[in-house]
Amino acid sequence: VALKRSAAGTQGANISRQRRFWNERAQSWDHGAADNPGLVRVVERVIAEAAPMPGMTVVDLGCGSGQLALRVAPLVERVIGVDISKAMIDLLMKNAQTAGITNIEGVAIALEHLKIEPSSVDLVISNYVLHHLRDRDKAAAVAASARWLKPGGRLVIGDMMFGRGTNARDREIISSKVTLMLKKGPAGWWRIAKNASRYLLRFQERPVAISAWVEMFKAAGLHEVVAIPVVNEASVVRGTRPSGQTVITTLQD
Ligand SMILES: C[S@@+](CC[C@H](N)C(=O)[O-])C[C@H]1O[C@@H](n2cnc3c(N)ncnc32)[C@H](O)[C@@H]1O
């Protein structure tokens, strides 16, 4: 059992689980995302904080079927959408074609394996993705993003951001999630049980508190780090690579 447990916590095991899960869920995510008002607000806030401009090269980490990428592409030169799920990338490219957008490239790869030329992009953006990574892989993704940015470039991450109940905000978020599900009757009780295993055992969802994100940004050498709570469970954190300085990180990826 101990061996099985530790294997489940490896990077390779998490990547396989996420790929399987999201390949199965790609269609329903694509259909449902626009009708989720919370998610839409976070997308809007990520875009506002990123301030996309003509000429920019943008990387969207965990782009899904294009909730950020399709919005940003008309405003910039080039968007590279990266996602672990080939099914999501196929939907991204189909959605881009339908919208007549030709400046998005889709790459099906786990973020943990992504390699990008240092100092080559203006913006790294991401929405509702990094809580699926193990904590050390979240930190590595932030550190890698800081290196990919040109001086003055921004990293903007929107995600569910709360810990496991050690402070008042966490407890408020968890209790409002539980109250909402309780109101749904037996179907909601089932969801509570399912979510308890997802969040508490940290199998599928591994959110961390806003303060942990701010620390990761600072450890990656980013400046002007700002955290913005957006909706109940979700926040946006933004940071800028200092101009004219080499980013020295203390984290390994
Ligand atoms: C909740 S969806 C969000 C999709 C999109 N960003 C949005 O705003 O709707 C999470 C996405 O993260 C992707 N994902 C999960 N783990 C990943 C990983 N390790 N590397 C790359 N993508 C990952 C999934 O395939 C999925 O498309």
PDB file of C-alpha atoms and ligand atoms in Angstrom:
ATOM      1  CA  VAL A   1       0.000   0.000   0.000  1.00  0.00           C
ATOM      2  CA  ALA A   2       2.821   2.389   0.921  1.00  0.00           C
ATOM      3  CA  LEU A   3       4.503   1.763  -2.422  1.00  0.00           C
ATOM      4  CA  LYS A   4       1.240   2.305  -4.285  1.00  0.00           C
ATOM      5  CA  ARG A   5       0.627   5.554  -2.393  1.00  0.00           C
ATOM      6  CA  SER A   6       4.034   7.000  -3.113  1.00  0.00           C
ATOM      7  CA  ALA A   7       3.769   6.037  -6.804  1.00  0.00           C
ATOM      8  CA  ALA A   8       0.420   7.869  -6.960  1.00  0.00           C
ATOM      9  CA  GLY A   9       2.225  10.997  -5.782  1.00  0.00           C
ATOM     10  CA  THR A  10       4.916  10.951  -8.453  1.00  0.00           C
ATOM     11  CA  GLN A  11       5.030  13.444 -11.286  1.00  0.00           C
ATOM     12  CA  GLY A  12       4.580  10.707 -13.892  1.00  0.00           C
ATOM     13  CA  ALA A  13       1.485   9.320 -12.146  1.00  0.00           C
ATOM     14  CA  ASN A  14      -0.083  12.770 -11.889  1.00  0.00           C
ATOM     15  CA  ILE A  15       0.619  13.536 -15.561  1.00  0.00           C
ATOM     16  CA  SER A  16      -0.993  10.241 -16.684  1.00  0.00           C
ATOM     17  CA  ARG A  17      -4.024  10.841 -14.448  1.00  0.00           C
ATOM     18  CA  GLN A  18      -4.534  14.428 -15.649  1.00  0.00           C
ATOM     19  CA  ARG A  19      -4.126  13.458 -19.306  1.00  0.00           C
ATOM     20  CA  ARG A  20      -6.693  10.655 -19.018  1.00  0.00           C
ATOM     21  CA  PHE A  21      -9.143  12.799 -17.031  1.00  0.00           C
ATOM     22  CA  TRP A  22      -8.992  15.792 -19.396  1.00  0.00           C
ATOM     23  CA  ASN A  23      -9.082  13.775 -22.608  1.00  0.00           C
ATOM     24  CA  GLU A  24     -12.385  12.342 -21.347  1.00  0.00           C
ATOM     25  CA  ARG A  25     -13.697  15.703 -20.167  1.00  0.00           C
ATOM     26  CA  ALA A  26     -12.598  17.912 -23.061  1.00  0.00           C
ATOM     27  CA  GLN A  27     -15.950  18.067 -24.888  1.00  0.00           C
ATOM     28  CA  SER A  28     -18.010  18.805 -21.779  1.00  0.00           C
ATOM     29  CA  TRP A  29     -15.525  21.458 -20.588  1.00  0.00           C
ATOM     30  CA  ASP A  30     -15.656  23.111 -23.997  1.00  0.00           C
ATOM     31  CA  HIS A  31     -19.474  23.193 -23.912  1.00  0.00           C
ATOM     32  CA  GLY A  32     -19.833  24.278 -20.284  1.00  0.00           C
ATOM     33  CA  ALA A  33     -17.034  26.798 -19.688  1.00  0.00           C
ATOM     34  CA  ALA A  34     -18.814  29.798 -21.218  1.00  0.00           C
ATOM     35  CA  ASP A  35     -21.860  29.197 -18.971  1.00  0.00           C
ATOM     36  CA  ASN A  36     -19.845  29.224 -15.746  1.00  0.00           C
ATOM     37  CA  PRO A  37     -20.108  32.849 -14.531  1.00  0.00           C
ATOM     38  CA  GLY A  38     -17.331  32.423 -11.919  1.00  0.00           C
ATOM     39  CA  LEU A  39     -14.918  31.076 -14.491  1.00  0.00           C
ATOM     40  CA  VAL A  40     -15.806  33.825 -16.969  1.00  0.00           C
ATOM     41  CA  ARG A  41     -15.012  36.486 -14.350  1.00  0.00           C
ATOM     42  CA  VAL A  42     -11.620  34.963 -13.670  1.00  0.00           C
ATOM     43  CA  VAL A  43     -10.861  34.786 -17.415  1.00  0.00           C
ATOM     44  CA  GLU A  44     -11.776  38.486 -17.731  1.00  0.00           C
ATOM     45  CA  ARG A  45      -9.534  39.400 -14.820  1.00  0.00           C
ATOM     46  CA  VAL A  46      -6.558  37.410 -16.119  1.00  0.00           C
ATOM     47  CA  ILE A  47      -6.861  39.249 -19.451  1.00  0.00           C
ATOM     48  CA  ALA A  48      -7.191  42.654 -17.747  1.00  0.00           C
ATOM     49  CA  GLU A  49      -4.098  42.030 -15.594  1.00  0.00           C
ATOM     50  CA  ALA A  50      -2.116  40.671 -18.545  1.00  0.00           C
ATOM     51  CA  ALA A  51      -2.827  43.764 -20.685  1.00  0.00           C
ATOM     52  CA  PRO A  52      -2.200  42.027 -24.059  1.00  0.00           C
ATOM     53  CA  MET A  53      -0.902  44.315 -26.809  1.00  0.00           C
ATOM     54  CA  PRO A  54      -0.096  44.164 -30.540  1.00  0.00           C
ATOM     55  CA  GLY A  55       3.242  42.491 -31.304  1.00  0.00           C
ATOM     56  CA  MET A  56       3.252  40.315 -28.186  1.00  0.00           C
ATOM     57  CA  THR A  57       4.070  36.610 -28.029  1.00  0.00           C
ATOM     58  CA  VAL A  58       1.893  34.911 -25.417  1.00  0.00           C
ATOM     59  CA  VAL A  59       1.988  31.457 -23.848  1.00  0.00           C
ATOM     60  CA  ASP A  60      -1.246  30.071 -22.359  1.00  0.00           C
ATOM     61  CA  LEU A  61      -0.440  27.280 -19.895  1.00  0.00           C
ATOM     62  CA  GLY A  62      -3.205  24.640 -19.799  1.00  0.00           C
ATOM     63  CA  CYS A  63      -5.156  26.442 -22.521  1.00  0.00           C
ATOM     64  CA  GLY A  64      -8.003  23.909 -22.614  1.00  0.00           C
ATOM     65  CA  SER A  65     -10.225  24.532 -25.631  1.00  0.00           C
ATOM     66  CA  GLY A  66      -9.241  28.220 -25.725  1.00  0.00           C
ATOM     67  CA  GLN A  67     -11.080  30.139 -22.991  1.00  0.00           C
ATOM     68  CA  LEU A  68      -8.129  32.588 -22.704  1.00  0.00           C
ATOM     69  CA  ALA A  69      -6.244  31.932 -25.945  1.00  0.00           C
ATOM     70  CA  LEU A  70      -9.170  32.704 -28.281  1.00  0.00           C
ATOM     71  CA  ARG A  71      -9.838  35.982 -26.469  1.00  0.00           C
ATOM     72  CA  VAL A  72      -6.217  37.125 -26.431  1.00  0.00           C
ATOM     73  CA  ALA A  73      -5.181  36.038 -29.954  1.00  0.00           C
ATOM     74  CA  PRO A  74      -6.901  38.908 -31.841  1.00  0.00           C
ATOM     75  CA  LEU A  75      -5.040  41.407 -29.626  1.00  0.00           C
ATOM     76  CA  VAL A  76      -1.484  40.077 -30.036  1.00  0.00           C
ATOM     77  CA  GLU A  77       0.957  38.690 -32.597  1.00  0.00           C
ATOM     78  CA  ARG A  78       1.103  35.053 -31.565  1.00  0.00           C
ATOM     79  CA  VAL A  79      -0.372  32.702 -28.952  1.00  0.00           C
ATOM     80  CA  ILE A  80       1.127  29.345 -28.028  1.00  0.00           C
ATOM     81  CA  GLY A  81      -1.537  27.242 -26.317  1.00  0.00           C
ATOM     82  CA  VAL A  82      -0.130  24.389 -24.264  1.00  0.00           C
ATOM     83  CA  ASP A  83      -2.211  21.585 -22.797  1.00  0.00           C
ATOM     84  CA  ILE A  84      -1.632  18.057 -21.556  1.00  0.00           C
ATOM     85  CA  SER A  85      -4.751  16.855 -23.385  1.00  0.00           C
ATOM     86  CA  LYS A  86      -4.604  16.262 -27.134  1.00  0.00           C
ATOM     87  CA  ALA A  87      -8.426  16.338 -27.164  1.00  0.00           C
ATOM     88  CA  MET A  88      -8.332  19.885 -25.715  1.00  0.00           C
ATOM     89  CA  ILE A  89      -5.719  21.014 -28.256  1.00  0.00           C
ATOM     90  CA  ASP A  90      -7.829  19.582 -31.101  1.00  0.00           C
ATOM     91  CA  LEU A  91     -10.840  21.555 -29.804  1.00  0.00           C
ATOM     92  CA  LEU A  92      -8.701  24.692 -29.429  1.00  0.00           C
ATOM     93  CA  MET A  93      -7.608  24.494 -33.058  1.00  0.00           C
ATOM     94  CA  LYS A  94     -11.164  23.743 -34.230  1.00  0.00           C
ATOM     95  CA  ASN A  95     -12.529  26.701 -32.243  1.00  0.00           C
ATOM     96  CA  ALA A  96      -9.769  28.952 -33.645  1.00  0.00           C
ATOM     97  CA  GLN A  97     -10.613  27.885 -37.196  1.00  0.00           C
ATOM     98  CA  THR A  98     -14.331  28.522 -36.634  1.00  0.00           C
ATOM     99  CA  ALA A  99     -13.508  32.003 -35.325  1.00  0.00           C
ATOM    100  CA  GLY A 100     -11.131  32.702 -38.251  1.00  0.00           C
ATOM    101  CA  ILE A 101      -8.148  33.030 -35.890  1.00  0.00           C
ATOM    102  CA  THR A 102      -4.835  32.000 -37.459  1.00  0.00           C
ATOM    103  CA  ASN A 103      -2.195  33.077 -34.914  1.00  0.00           C
ATOM    104  CA  ILE A 104      -2.661  30.292 -32.337  1.00  0.00           C
ATOM    105  CA  GLU A 105      -0.365  27.284 -32.200  1.00  0.00           C
ATOM    106  CA  GLY A 106      -1.481  24.342 -30.081  1.00  0.00           C
ATOM    107  CA  VAL A 107       1.031  22.105 -28.317  1.00  0.00           C
ATOM    108  CA  ALA A 108      -0.089  18.905 -26.564  1.00  0.00           C
ATOM    109  CA  ILE A 109       2.438  18.423 -23.752  1.00  0.00           C
ATOM    110  CA  ALA A 110       2.491  18.374 -19.956  1.00  0.00           C
ATOM    111  CA  LEU A 111       3.651  21.705 -18.509  1.00  0.00           C
ATOM    112  CA  GLU A 112       6.141  19.736 -16.471  1.00  0.00           C
ATOM    113  CA  HIS A 113       7.931  18.826 -19.735  1.00  0.00           C
ATOM    114  CA  LEU A 114       7.552  22.140 -21.575  1.00  0.00           C
ATOM    115  CA  LYS A 115      10.733  23.810 -22.832  1.00  0.00           C
ATOM    116  CA  ILE A 116      10.736  27.398 -24.126  1.00  0.00           C
ATOM    117  CA  GLU A 117      13.661  29.640 -25.077  1.00  0.00           C
ATOM    118  CA  PRO A 118      14.591  31.912 -22.135  1.00  0.00           C
ATOM    119  CA  SER A 119      13.600  35.605 -22.463  1.00  0.00           C
ATOM    120  CA  SER A 120      11.478  34.898 -25.546  1.00  0.00           C
ATOM    121  CA  VAL A 121       7.861  35.697 -24.575  1.00  0.00           C
ATOM    122  CA  ASP A 122       6.015  38.821 -23.464  1.00  0.00           C
ATOM    123  CA  LEU A 123       3.226  37.186 -21.468  1.00  0.00           C
ATOM    124  CA  VAL A 124       2.619  33.892 -19.741  1.00  0.00           C
ATOM    125  CA  ILE A 125      -1.026  33.419 -18.773  1.00  0.00           C
ATOM    126  CA  SER A 126      -2.951  30.558 -17.245  1.00  0.00           C
ATOM    127  CA  ASN A 127      -6.455  29.925 -15.962  1.00  0.00           C
ATOM    128  CA  TYR A 128      -7.696  27.194 -13.617  1.00  0.00           C
ATOM    129  CA  VAL A 129      -4.845  24.809 -14.364  1.00  0.00           C
ATOM    130  CA  LEU A 130      -1.999  24.907 -11.903  1.00  0.00           C
ATOM    131  CA  HIS A 131      -4.013  23.497  -8.986  1.00  0.00           C
ATOM    132  CA  HIS A 132      -3.835  20.197 -10.887  1.00  0.00           C
ATOM    133  CA  LEU A 133      -0.034  20.132 -10.536  1.00  0.00           C
ATOM    134  CA  ARG A 134       1.849  18.838  -7.493  1.00  0.00           C
ATOM    135  CA  ASP A 135       3.060  21.691  -5.281  1.00  0.00           C
ATOM    136  CA  ARG A 136       6.699  21.379  -6.320  1.00  0.00           C
ATOM    137  CA  ASP A 137       5.612  21.328  -9.981  1.00  0.00           C
ATOM    138  CA  LYS A 138       3.565  24.508  -9.446  1.00  0.00           C
ATOM    139  CA  ALA A 139       6.707  26.241  -8.126  1.00  0.00           C
ATOM    140  CA  ALA A 140       8.786  24.859 -11.008  1.00  0.00           C
ATOM    141  CA  ALA A 141       6.192  26.130 -13.533  1.00  0.00           C
ATOM    142  CA  VAL A 142       6.296  29.627 -11.994  1.00  0.00           C
ATOM    143  CA  ALA A 143      10.125  29.614 -11.993  1.00  0.00           C
ATOM    144  CA  ALA A 144      10.261  28.383 -15.608  1.00  0.00           C
ATOM    145  CA  SER A 145       7.695  31.006 -16.699  1.00  0.00           C
ATOM    146  CA  ALA A 146       9.829  33.752 -15.119  1.00  0.00           C
ATOM    147  CA  ARG A 147      12.792  32.585 -17.203  1.00  0.00           C
ATOM    148  CA  TRP A 148      10.766  32.437 -20.448  1.00  0.00           C
ATOM    149  CA  LEU A 149       9.638  36.050 -20.005  1.00  0.00           C
ATOM    150  CA  LYS A 150      11.468  38.927 -21.625  1.00  0.00           C
ATOM    151  CA  PRO A 151      12.502  41.656 -19.163  1.00  0.00           C
ATOM    152  CA  GLY A 152       9.324  43.579 -18.358  1.00  0.00           C
ATOM    153  CA  GLY A 153       7.127  40.590 -19.339  1.00  0.00           C
ATOM    154  CA  ARG A 154       4.253  39.455 -17.125  1.00  0.00           C
ATOM    155  CA  LEU A 155       3.119  36.200 -15.592  1.00  0.00           C
ATOM    156  CA  VAL A 156      -0.599  36.178 -14.753  1.00  0.00           C
ATOM    157  CA  ILE A 157      -2.204  33.155 -13.122  1.00  0.00           C
ATOM    158  CA  GLY A 158      -5.894  32.749 -12.325  1.00  0.00           C
ATOM    159  CA  ASP A 159      -6.826  29.702 -10.288  1.00  0.00           C
ATOM    160  CA  MET A 160      -8.715  28.350  -7.321  1.00  0.00           C
ATOM    161  CA  MET A 161      -6.527  29.550  -4.478  1.00  0.00           C
ATOM    162  CA  PHE A 162      -7.219  28.373  -0.961  1.00  0.00           C
ATOM    163  CA  GLY A 163      -5.517  26.168   1.578  1.00  0.00           C
ATOM    164  CA  ARG A 164      -6.892  23.343   3.666  1.00  0.00           C
ATOM    165  CA  GLY A 165      -8.670  25.380   6.309  1.00  0.00           C
ATOM    166  CA  THR A 166      -5.861  26.870   8.390  1.00  0.00           C
ATOM    167  CA  ASN A 167      -7.105  30.451   8.060  1.00  0.00           C
ATOM    168  CA  ALA A 168     -10.489  32.211   8.080  1.00  0.00           C
ATOM    169  CA  ARG A 169     -10.625  32.757   4.287  1.00  0.00           C
ATOM    170  CA  ASP A 170      -9.955  29.073   3.602  1.00  0.00           C
ATOM    171  CA  ARG A 171     -12.626  28.015   6.083  1.00  0.00           C
ATOM    172  CA  GLU A 172     -15.116  30.447   4.560  1.00  0.00           C
ATOM    173  CA  ILE A 173     -14.479  29.124   1.033  1.00  0.00           C
ATOM    174  CA  ILE A 174     -14.681  25.473   2.090  1.00  0.00           C
ATOM    175  CA  SER A 175     -17.853  26.020   4.127  1.00  0.00           C
ATOM    176  CA  SER A 176     -19.596  27.922   1.320  1.00  0.00           C
ATOM    177  CA  LYS A 177     -18.715  25.102  -1.121  1.00  0.00           C
ATOM    178  CA  VAL A 178     -20.159  22.527   1.303  1.00  0.00           C
ATOM    179  CA  THR A 179     -23.324  24.612   1.949  1.00  0.00           C
ATOM    180  CA  LEU A 180     -23.918  24.940  -1.789  1.00  0.00           C
ATOM    181  CA  MET A 181     -23.610  21.200  -2.304  1.00  0.00           C
ATOM    182  CA  LEU A 182     -25.776  20.349   0.730  1.00  0.00           C
ATOM    183  CA  LYS A 183     -28.595  22.360  -0.818  1.00  0.00           C
ATOM    184  CA  LYS A 184     -28.578  19.954  -3.796  1.00  0.00           C
ATOM    185  CA  GLY A 185     -29.774  16.990  -1.645  1.00  0.00           C
ATOM    186  CA  PRO A 186     -28.416  13.459  -2.173  1.00  0.00           C
ATOM    187  CA  ALA A 187     -26.656  14.459  -5.425  1.00  0.00           C
ATOM    188  CA  GLY A 188     -24.871  17.159  -3.428  1.00  0.00           C
ATOM    189  CA  TRP A 189     -23.883  14.728  -0.645  1.00  0.00           C
ATOM    190  CA  TRP A 190     -22.278  12.539  -3.290  1.00  0.00           C
ATOM    191  CA  ARG A 191     -20.373  15.554  -4.610  1.00  0.00           C
ATOM    192  CA  ILE A 192     -19.198  16.417  -1.088  1.00  0.00           C
ATOM    193  CA  ALA A 193     -17.806  12.891  -0.703  1.00  0.00           C
ATOM    194  CA  LYS A 194     -16.189  13.081  -4.144  1.00  0.00           C
ATOM    195  CA  ASN A 195     -14.718  16.538  -3.544  1.00  0.00           C
ATOM    196  CA  ALA A 196     -13.466  15.593  -0.090  1.00  0.00           C
ATOM    197  CA  SER A 197     -11.351  12.875  -1.672  1.00  0.00           C
ATOM    198  CA  ARG A 198     -10.250  15.191  -4.482  1.00  0.00           C
ATOM    199  CA  TYR A 199      -9.225  18.061  -2.199  1.00  0.00           C
ATOM    200  CA  LEU A 200      -8.238  16.319   1.007  1.00  0.00           C
ATOM    201  CA  LEU A 201      -6.331  13.444  -0.586  1.00  0.00           C
ATOM    202  CA  ARG A 202      -5.123  15.947  -3.200  1.00  0.00           C
ATOM    203  CA  PHE A 203      -5.607  13.523  -6.061  1.00  0.00           C
ATOM    204  CA  GLN A 204      -7.207  15.634  -8.735  1.00  0.00           C
ATOM    205  CA  GLU A 205      -7.378  19.090  -7.139  1.00  0.00           C
ATOM    206  CA  ARG A 206      -4.414  20.465  -5.185  1.00  0.00           C
ATOM    207  CA  PRO A 207      -5.172  24.151  -4.578  1.00  0.00           C
ATOM    208  CA  VAL A 208      -2.875  26.231  -2.352  1.00  0.00           C
ATOM    209  CA  ALA A 209      -3.486  29.579  -0.634  1.00  0.00           C
ATOM    210  CA  ILE A 210      -2.950  32.968  -2.310  1.00  0.00           C
ATOM    211  CA  SER A 211      -0.020  33.592   0.051  1.00  0.00           C
ATOM    212  CA  ALA A 212       1.716  30.458  -1.271  1.00  0.00           C
ATOM    213  CA  TRP A 213       1.324  31.750  -4.841  1.00  0.00           C
ATOM    214  CA  VAL A 214       2.760  35.135  -3.882  1.00  0.00           C
ATOM    215  CA  GLU A 215       5.764  33.368  -2.318  1.00  0.00           C
ATOM    216  CA  MET A 216       6.295  31.279  -5.475  1.00  0.00           C
ATOM    217  CA  PHE A 217       6.242  34.429  -7.642  1.00  0.00           C
ATOM    218  CA  LYS A 218       8.745  36.181  -5.385  1.00  0.00           C
ATOM    219  CA  ALA A 219      11.022  33.131  -5.181  1.00  0.00           C
ATOM    220  CA  ALA A 220      11.036  33.103  -9.003  1.00  0.00           C
ATOM    221  CA  GLY A 221      12.472  36.647  -8.972  1.00  0.00           C
ATOM    222  CA  LEU A 222       9.283  38.361 -10.165  1.00  0.00           C
ATOM    223  CA  HIS A 223       8.584  41.909  -9.047  1.00  0.00           C
ATOM    224  CA  GLU A 224       5.422  43.979  -8.542  1.00  0.00           C
ATOM    225  CA  VAL A 225       3.631  40.849  -7.348  1.00  0.00           C
ATOM    226  CA  VAL A 226      -0.075  41.559  -6.870  1.00  0.00           C
ATOM    227  CA  ALA A 227      -2.785  39.148  -5.655  1.00  0.00           C
ATOM    228  CA  ILE A 228      -6.416  39.868  -6.511  1.00  0.00           C
ATOM    229  CA  PRO A 229      -9.289  37.796  -5.050  1.00  0.00           C
ATOM    230  CA  VAL A 230     -11.914  37.589  -7.837  1.00  0.00           C
ATOM    231  CA  VAL A 231     -14.684  35.175  -6.884  1.00  0.00           C
ATOM    232  CA  ASN A 232     -15.211  33.092  -3.768  1.00  0.00           C
ATOM    233  CA  GLU A 233     -12.603  30.391  -4.400  1.00  0.00           C
ATOM    234  CA  ALA A 234     -10.561  31.972  -7.179  1.00  0.00           C
ATOM    235  CA  SER A 235      -7.930  34.679  -7.385  1.00  0.00           C
ATOM    236  CA  VAL A 236      -5.485  36.115  -9.880  1.00  0.00           C
ATOM    237  CA  VAL A 237      -1.797  36.651  -9.136  1.00  0.00           C
ATOM    238  CA  ARG A 238       0.354  38.796 -11.385  1.00  0.00           C
ATOM    239  CA  GLY A 239       4.101  39.473 -11.407  1.00  0.00           C
ATOM    240  CA  THR A 240       6.589  41.161 -13.730  1.00  0.00           C
ATOM    241  CA  ARG A 241      10.082  40.111 -14.736  1.00  0.00           C
ATOM    242  CA  PRO A 242      12.335  43.003 -13.732  1.00  0.00           C
ATOM    243  CA  SER A 243      13.748  44.959 -16.672  1.00  0.00           C
ATOM    244  CA  GLY A 244      17.448  44.650 -17.369  1.00  0.00           C
ATOM    245  CA  GLN A 245      18.075  41.944 -14.777  1.00  0.00           C
ATOM    246  CA  THR A 246      18.746  38.247 -15.036  1.00  0.00           C
ATOM    247  CA  VAL A 247      16.166  36.246 -13.125  1.00  0.00           C
ATOM    248  CA  ILE A 248      17.933  34.105 -10.560  1.00  0.00           C
ATOM    249  CA  THR A 249      15.666  31.460  -9.085  1.00  0.00           C
ATOM    250  CA  THR A 250      16.182  29.386  -5.991  1.00  0.00           C
ATOM    251  CA  LEU A 251      13.887  26.662  -7.299  1.00  0.00           C
ATOM    252  CA  GLN A 252      14.859  23.707  -9.462  1.00  0.00           C
ATOM    253  CA  ASP A 253      12.657  22.474 -12.271  1.00  0.00           C
TER     254      ASP A 253
HETATM  255  C1  LIG B   1     -10.093  23.375 -15.603  1.00  0.00           C
HETATM  256  S1  LIG B   1      -9.419  23.223 -17.227  1.00  0.00           S
HETATM  257  C2  LIG B   1      -9.093  24.924 -17.647  1.00  0.00           C
HETATM  258  C3  LIG B   1      -8.977  25.130 -19.124  1.00  0.00           C
HETATM  259  C4  LIG B   1      -8.836  26.588 -19.568  1.00  0.00           C
HETATM  260  N1  LIG B   1      -7.584  27.171 -19.140  1.00  0.00           N
HETATM  261  C5  LIG B   1     -10.007  27.442 -19.071  1.00  0.00           C
HETATM  262  O1  LIG B   1      -9.767  28.541 -18.554  1.00  0.00           O
HETATM  263  O2  LIG B   1     -11.166  27.035 -19.222  1.00  0.00           O
HETATM  264  C6  LIG B   1      -7.799  22.611 -16.812  1.00  0.00           C
HETATM  265  C7  LIG B   1      -6.915  22.374 -18.018  1.00  0.00           C
HETATM  266  O3  LIG B   1      -5.595  22.103 -17.558  1.00  0.00           O
HETATM  267  C8  LIG B   1      -5.041  21.074 -18.357  1.00  0.00           C
HETATM  268  N2  LIG B   1      -3.973  20.446 -17.570  1.00  0.00           N
HETATM  269  C9  LIG B   1      -4.092  19.786 -16.395  1.00  0.00           C
HETATM  270  N3  LIG B   1      -2.883  19.375 -15.977  1.00  0.00           N
HETATM  271  C10 LIG B   1      -1.989  19.798 -16.905  1.00  0.00           C
HETATM  272  C11 LIG B   1      -0.585  19.681 -17.037  1.00  0.00           C
HETATM  273  N4  LIG B   1       0.152  19.044 -16.144  1.00  0.00           N
HETATM  274  N5  LIG B   1       0.027  20.227 -18.122  1.00  0.00           N
HETATM  275  C12 LIG B   1      -0.721  20.886 -19.065  1.00  0.00           C
HETATM  276  N6  LIG B   1      -2.055  21.020 -18.991  1.00  0.00           N
HETATM  277  C13 LIG B   1      -2.688  20.488 -17.920  1.00  0.00           C
HETATM  278  C14 LIG B   1      -6.225  20.186 -18.669  1.00  0.00           C
HETATM  279  O4  LIG B   1      -6.024  19.359 -19.774  1.00  0.00           O
HETATM  280  C15 LIG B   1      -7.330  21.202 -18.885  1.00  0.00           C
HETATM  281  O5  LIG B   1      -7.408  21.620 -20.225  1.00  0.00           O
END
